[in-house]
Amino acid sequence: MTKLLQWLLGVSLLGAVWALVAFDLLELSLPRTYREVAWPIPLYLLVSFGCYSLATVGYRVATFNDCNEAASELHEQIKEAKEDLRKKGLKM
Amino acid sequence: MASRKSLQANRANGDKYSVLLPTYNERENLPLIVWLLVKYFGESGHDYEIIVIDDGSPDGTLEVAEQLQKIYGDDKMLLRPRAKKLGLGTAYIHGMKHATGNFIIIMDADLSHHPKFIPQFIKKQKEGDYDLVSGTRYQGSGGVYGWDLRRKLISRGANFLAQVLLRPGASDLTGSFRLYKKKVLESLVERCVSKGYVFQMEMIVRARQLNYTVGEVPISFVDRVYGESKLGGNEIVSYAKGLLTLFATT
């Protein structure tokens, strides 16, 4: 099953459960409060996912390592390499 | 530095690592990356070969490669040039045909990938008998050098989106510093059709699909020392297209 189908399946399952409760489709005569709580839940989920995404990406950008040491080590090694290669007879 | 004992052990275990270096206009960088590879493989004692696949660079990369072959010997340096610029996937296929190692290492020749990580890749691979080991910029001590805030934001955002949509089980999808079992790379490469950034992503997504095991090693990515590194609107659009294609087809 492709990831797209997995998503569609998941979303339609959740959607079906939500619709059953929010609109009382099976006429289970659920208490009114159930319906009132269920009704805005998709919006809550969407907003919380958005917040989670922003927070995660923001945190990861802020903690992205700047590898300054790796860069200076590389620059040292480049010097060393050039000198050594010249000695070995490489014409750059 | 490795002790004499582990040096000998590494040499005697029969594993050989073929490093594939696809190049295009890397005249400045090629001698340096080769020098570093020779240095680190020399220290670790693993058996290796370097396969340069130059796609007809007009700047004379091949000529430099030939000089390097004279210096380091044609058992260590193999040149497998092609007439013109063709895709990365076909470069790997082309290089692999001539590879004598049972493991293949792919990396960029522009010095953004440092050979010092290769012994760590090898160690990681042995720890879990992984089918592939991927370098990751996004975990542990991994990171980047030379990226501004915008670049970091795009990179992290794009990666997050891919993680959510594809759940690939690897943290760095677009990285191209990886070690593969030769058979695994062969079977993956023939299934992958994407280009550019997306190619690397497709490789790791398909690996997971085929139940190959993936190990990860944090790497520092030092953005191009010589030459330009670009990230424009075109790259972003083609990344998005590729991501959606993988989302719908894997």
XYZ file of C-alpha atoms in Angstrom:
342
model
C 0.000 0.000 0.000
C 1.389 3.396 -0.887
C 1.836 6.147 1.679
C -0.894 8.115 -0.060
C -3.382 5.267 0.413
C -2.336 4.839 4.038
C -3.060 8.503 4.631
C -6.386 8.400 2.829
C -7.409 5.325 4.790
C -6.410 6.867 8.110
C -8.105 10.178 7.392
C -11.335 8.574 6.181
C -11.485 6.254 9.207
C -11.062 9.171 11.592
C -13.492 11.221 9.549
C -16.101 8.486 9.678
C -15.840 8.107 13.457
C -16.017 11.872 13.848
C -19.085 12.151 11.597
C -20.819 9.338 13.471
C -20.412 11.122 16.769
C -20.781 14.724 15.618
C -23.931 14.134 13.611
C -25.172 11.105 15.551
C -25.592 9.217 12.279
C -26.464 5.906 13.938
C -29.085 7.619 16.064
C -27.588 6.266 19.253
C -29.094 9.258 21.012
C -25.711 10.245 22.438
C -25.760 13.015 25.026
C -25.678 16.479 23.510
C -22.333 17.256 25.105
C -20.690 14.489 23.033
C -21.788 16.167 19.866
C -20.785 19.599 21.057
C -17.311 18.386 21.956
C -16.866 16.328 18.808
C -17.918 19.041 16.369
C -14.776 21.261 16.486
C -12.270 18.464 17.035
C -10.910 18.374 13.428
C -10.067 22.053 13.705
C -8.330 21.504 17.060
C -6.316 18.663 15.577
C -5.302 20.739 12.586
C -4.242 23.680 14.722
C -2.291 21.509 17.159
C -0.537 19.754 14.307
C 0.374 23.131 12.843
C 1.775 24.287 16.179
C 3.671 21.049 16.632
C 5.180 21.409 13.148
C 6.233 25.002 13.683
C 7.704 24.256 17.096
C 9.591 21.204 15.809
C 11.039 22.918 12.768
C 11.877 26.025 14.796
C 13.633 23.999 17.471
C 15.570 22.031 14.876
C 16.674 25.146 13.033
C 17.806 26.706 16.315
C 19.763 23.609 17.323
C 21.262 22.910 13.890
C 24.978 22.507 14.621
C 27.356 24.924 12.934
C 30.378 22.781 12.305
C 33.007 25.493 12.574
C 35.653 23.103 13.845
C 35.025 20.722 10.965
C 35.510 23.596 8.538
C 38.770 24.781 10.072
C 40.071 21.217 10.315
C 39.289 20.774 6.624
C 41.089 24.002 5.736
C 44.192 22.861 7.609
C 44.092 19.515 5.864
C 43.668 21.147 2.470
C 46.892 23.086 3.025
C 48.661 19.947 4.124
C 47.289 17.987 1.161
C 48.325 20.594 -1.384
C 51.854 20.674 -0.071
C 52.119 16.898 0.002
C 50.623 16.490 -3.476
C 53.024 19.056 -4.888
C 55.914 17.068 -3.401
C 54.522 13.932 -5.008
C 54.629 15.710 -8.370
C 51.026 16.717 -8.973
C 50.626 19.717 -11.264
C 47.500 21.600 -10.247
C 45.110 6.503 15.079
C 44.439 2.771 14.937
C 46.779 0.386 16.675
C 48.885 -1.971 14.594
C 46.765 -4.903 15.685
C 43.426 -3.483 14.516
C 45.121 -2.290 11.345
C 46.070 -5.842 10.513
C 42.670 -7.155 11.527
C 40.981 -4.683 9.204
C 43.199 -5.663 6.352
C 42.735 -9.388 6.854
C 38.955 -9.620 7.155
C 38.382 -9.787 3.412
C 36.085 -6.788 3.146
C 36.842 -4.281 0.456
C 35.356 -0.825 0.087
C 34.889 0.759 -3.325
C 34.455 4.516 -3.162
C 32.463 5.896 -6.099
C 33.255 9.507 -6.919
C 31.082 10.960 -9.665
C 32.741 14.202 -10.792
C 31.920 17.140 -13.000
C 34.335 20.063 -12.964
C 36.081 19.050 -9.726
C 39.659 19.724 -10.801
C 40.420 21.639 -7.604
C 38.688 19.247 -5.261
C 39.519 15.840 -6.665
C 43.195 15.705 -5.571
C 42.197 16.830 -2.087
C 39.417 14.321 -1.615
C 41.635 11.533 -2.931
C 44.448 12.574 -0.601
C 42.063 12.498 2.346
C 40.659 9.115 1.352
C 44.148 7.646 1.076
C 45.058 9.143 4.448
C 42.070 7.783 6.353
C 41.987 4.370 4.703
C 45.722 4.134 5.337
C 45.162 4.815 9.022
C 42.271 2.393 9.422
C 43.852 -0.321 7.297
C 40.696 -1.279 5.396
C 41.126 -2.513 1.846
C 39.777 0.038 -0.640
C 39.697 1.428 -4.143
C 38.599 4.799 -5.500
C 36.562 4.839 -8.697
C 36.340 8.209 -10.421
C 33.447 8.570 -12.831
C 34.053 11.807 -14.667
C 31.317 12.984 -16.993
C 33.424 14.750 -19.578
C 34.338 17.765 -17.413
C 35.587 20.610 -19.601
C 37.924 21.823 -16.823
C 40.318 18.876 -17.119
C 39.230 16.865 -14.079
C 40.138 13.684 -15.905
C 43.659 14.873 -16.570
C 44.160 15.540 -12.871
C 42.685 12.121 -12.112
C 45.243 10.517 -14.417
C 48.069 12.259 -12.564
C 46.633 10.994 -9.288
C 46.469 7.494 -10.694
C 50.215 7.669 -11.381
C 50.869 8.838 -7.834
C 48.661 6.375 -5.984
C 48.692 3.414 -8.360
C 46.040 1.962 -10.632
C 44.989 -0.629 -8.062
C 43.802 2.197 -5.781
C 42.632 4.701 -8.394
C 40.316 3.531 -11.145
C 39.149 5.910 -13.835
C 35.854 5.184 -15.523
C 35.038 8.341 -17.469
C 31.945 8.885 -19.533
C 31.630 11.114 -22.591
C 29.001 13.500 -21.264
C 26.939 14.431 -18.257
C 24.438 11.697 -17.526
C 22.355 10.968 -14.442
C 23.709 10.123 -11.012
C 21.968 6.746 -10.999
C 23.675 5.666 -14.204
C 26.994 6.932 -12.819
C 26.621 4.520 -9.898
C 25.686 1.657 -12.213
C 28.635 2.469 -14.452
C 31.042 2.701 -11.516
C 29.736 -0.446 -9.869
C 30.346 -2.557 -12.962
C 34.045 -2.126 -12.327
C 33.975 -2.199 -8.539
C 35.749 -5.125 -6.907
C 34.707 -4.318 -3.347
C 31.836 -6.031 -1.531
C 30.875 -2.645 -0.089
C 30.288 0.569 -1.993
C 30.704 4.045 -0.532
C 29.125 6.956 -2.335
C 30.038 10.531 -1.529
C 30.371 13.920 -3.159
C 33.769 14.870 -4.515
C 33.383 18.537 -3.541
C 34.795 18.118 0.008
C 31.420 18.599 1.683
C 31.727 14.981 2.818
C 34.829 14.281 4.866
C 36.487 10.857 4.535
C 37.224 10.855 8.294
C 33.687 9.527 8.786
C 34.228 6.432 6.671
C 35.795 4.335 9.476
C 32.726 5.228 11.582
C 30.425 4.115 8.753
C 32.291 0.815 8.555
C 32.125 0.289 12.306
C 28.414 1.080 12.330
C 27.780 -1.305 9.460
C 29.500 -4.135 11.309
C 27.628 -3.417 14.551
C 24.245 -4.302 13.111
C 25.194 -5.963 9.814
C 23.269 -3.076 8.224
C 22.446 -3.179 4.533
C 23.191 0.489 4.269
C 24.647 3.157 6.514
C 23.638 6.733 5.881
C 25.433 9.853 7.065
C 23.061 12.241 8.789
C 23.335 15.996 9.231
C 20.237 16.089 11.376
C 21.133 14.002 14.412
C 23.552 13.910 17.307
C 26.816 15.661 16.549
C 25.861 16.046 12.881
C 25.503 19.461 11.345
C 26.394 21.829 8.561
C 28.893 24.587 7.935
C 28.280 27.565 5.700
C 24.489 27.681 5.756
C 22.550 30.810 6.605
C 19.254 30.867 8.478
C 17.164 30.707 5.305
C 18.998 27.647 4.056
C 18.689 25.917 7.435
C 14.992 26.686 7.598
C 14.304 25.317 4.126
C 16.371 22.232 4.832
C 14.701 21.491 8.159
C 11.248 22.277 6.804
C 11.683 20.096 3.730
C 13.038 17.285 5.862
C 10.175 17.542 8.355
C 7.617 17.401 5.566
C 9.264 14.328 4.081
C 9.403 12.665 7.504
C 5.680 13.249 8.053
C 4.602 12.101 4.618
C 6.954 9.183 4.043
C 7.952 7.974 7.527
C 11.169 6.575 6.043
C 12.934 5.515 9.244
C 16.032 7.564 8.459
C 16.727 11.146 9.459
C 18.665 12.411 6.440
C 16.861 11.597 3.226
C 18.652 13.838 0.784
C 22.181 13.222 2.032
C 24.482 11.470 -0.395
C 27.207 10.173 1.902
C 26.382 6.512 2.331
C 27.801 3.033 2.547
C 25.972 0.160 0.866
C 26.415 -3.542 0.573
C 27.159 -3.922 -3.101
C 24.181 -6.192 -3.788
C 21.855 -3.800 -2.001
C 23.009 -0.818 -4.022
C 22.637 -2.792 -7.229
C 19.070 -3.757 -6.464
C 18.158 -0.236 -5.327
C 19.725 1.643 -8.169
C 17.780 -0.203 -10.816
C 14.506 0.693 -9.108
C 15.205 4.376 -8.711
C 14.263 6.799 -11.452
C 14.408 10.248 -9.807
C 16.987 12.937 -10.436
C 19.031 15.222 -8.221
C 18.154 15.533 -4.525
C 15.178 13.283 -4.968
C 17.332 10.401 -6.167
C 18.966 10.020 -2.745
C 15.584 10.269 -1.075
C 14.122 7.622 -3.356
C 17.059 5.313 -2.610
C 16.442 5.369 1.130
C 12.651 5.212 0.849
C 12.865 2.187 -1.428
C 15.418 0.623 0.891
C 12.867 0.751 3.678
C 10.168 -0.576 1.345
C 12.367 -3.593 0.522
C 13.025 -4.162 4.248
C 16.703 -3.342 4.082
C 18.184 -2.259 7.388
C 19.530 1.270 7.741
C 22.148 2.519 10.221
C 22.996 6.176 10.716
C 26.181 8.056 11.540
C 26.165 11.793 12.348
C 28.315 13.760 9.906
C 29.384 17.359 9.557
C 28.601 18.733 6.148
C 30.953 21.504 5.070
C 29.328 23.272 2.158
C 31.433 23.677 -0.946
C 34.837 25.133 -0.272
C 35.550 25.685 -3.959
C 32.746 26.372 -6.373
C 29.170 27.404 -5.879
C 26.408 25.663 -4.029
C 22.958 26.693 -5.066
C 19.502 26.368 -3.622
C 17.026 28.212 -5.787
C 13.350 28.075 -6.587
C 13.930 25.341 -9.153
C 15.459 22.992 -6.577
C 12.568 23.559 -4.219
C 9.949 22.877 -6.892
C 11.655 19.711 -8.095
C 12.052 18.546 -4.489
C 8.324 19.060 -3.884
C 7.436 17.208 -7.064
C 9.727 14.337 -6.192
C 8.387 14.128 -2.664
C 4.799 13.950 -3.876
C 5.700 11.352 -6.483
C 7.270 9.165 -3.801
C 4.276 9.807 -1.557
C 1.907 8.515 -4.235
C 4.022 5.614 -5.477
C 5.784 4.026 -2.501
